[in-house]
Short mmCIF file of C-alpha atoms in Angstrom, two decimals:
data_model
loop_
_atom_site.label_atom_id
_atom_site.label_comp_id
_atom_site.label_asym_id
_atom_site.label_seq_id
_atom_site.Cartn_x
_atom_site.Cartn_y
_atom_site.Cartn_z
CA MET A 1 145.42 -16.51 -178.33
CA ALA A 2 147.06 -13.67 -176.56
CA VAL A 3 146.88 -14.39 -172.76
CA CYS A 4 148.99 -13.34 -170.07
CA GLN A 5 150.31 -16.28 -167.73
CA VAL A 6 150.76 -14.18 -164.75
CA CYS A 7 147.56 -12.36 -164.40
CA GLY A 8 145.52 -13.96 -166.88
CA LYS A 9 144.43 -11.12 -168.73
CA ASP A 10 142.63 -12.05 -171.87
CA ASN A 11 140.80 -10.58 -175.08
CA ILE A 12 138.20 -8.04 -174.38
CA PHE A 13 135.03 -8.24 -176.74
CA GLY A 14 133.03 -5.40 -177.58
CA ARG A 15 131.68 -2.94 -180.62
CA HIS A 16 133.23 -0.42 -182.70
CA ILE A 17 130.63 2.45 -183.44
CA SER A 18 130.99 4.84 -186.35
CA ILE A 19 129.28 7.86 -185.77
CA ASN A 20 127.86 9.81 -188.80
CA ARG A 21 126.18 13.53 -188.19
CA SER A 22 125.52 12.85 -184.68
CA GLN A 23 123.73 9.69 -184.99
CA VAL A 24 125.10 5.69 -184.74
CA SER A 25 125.20 4.48 -188.25
CA LYS A 26 127.15 1.24 -188.05
CA ARG A 27 127.83 -1.15 -185.44
CA ALA A 28 130.61 -3.66 -185.95
CA LYS A 29 132.07 -6.41 -183.66
CA ARG A 30 135.63 -6.02 -182.42
CA ARG A 31 138.09 -7.20 -180.07
CA TRP A 32 140.98 -5.67 -177.82
CA LYS A 33 144.22 -7.58 -177.35
CA PRO A 34 146.20 -7.16 -174.50
CA ASN A 35 150.02 -6.45 -175.03
CA VAL A 36 151.87 -9.66 -174.42
CA GLN A 37 155.28 -10.46 -174.61
CA ASN A 38 157.56 -13.65 -175.07
CA VAL A 39 160.14 -13.34 -171.97
CA LYS A 40 162.54 -15.23 -170.19
CA VAL A 41 161.60 -15.30 -166.68
CA VAL A 42 163.39 -16.90 -163.84
CA VAL A 43 160.72 -19.38 -161.79
CA ASN A 44 162.02 -21.13 -158.88
CA GLY A 45 165.82 -20.61 -159.79
CA THR A 46 165.05 -21.89 -163.44
CA HIS A 47 164.85 -19.88 -166.65
CA LYS A 48 161.45 -20.27 -168.57
CA THR A 49 160.04 -18.49 -171.44
CA MET A 50 156.38 -17.02 -170.64
CA LYS A 51 153.75 -14.95 -172.39
CA VAL A 52 153.57 -11.97 -170.10
CA CYS A 53 151.59 -8.68 -170.56
CA THR A 54 153.66 -5.26 -170.58
CA LYS A 55 151.59 -4.06 -167.08
CA CYS A 56 152.99 -7.18 -165.14
CA LEU A 57 156.65 -6.37 -166.54
CA ARG A 58 156.37 -2.87 -165.55
CA ASP A 59 154.84 -3.51 -162.15
CA GLY A 60 157.80 -6.05 -161.39
CA LYS A 61 155.35 -9.15 -160.98
CA VAL A 62 158.37 -11.10 -163.01
CA THR A 63 161.93 -11.03 -162.72
CA ARG A 64 163.61 -11.41 -166.20
CA ALA A 65 166.46 -13.93 -166.75
#
């Protein structure tokens, strides 16, 4: 399962709606997954592999090894 170990971002559930001639014709369940990467991170002076979302990487919440 795609879960960020820094911020806890998880799957989001919802519906995909197909619209046909300005009317809702079908609804299908779907889920949106966060963009999670396996990254080597420095934690308390030691190197560790964590699953981190790209937003946390961009914001600088973790330091890469």
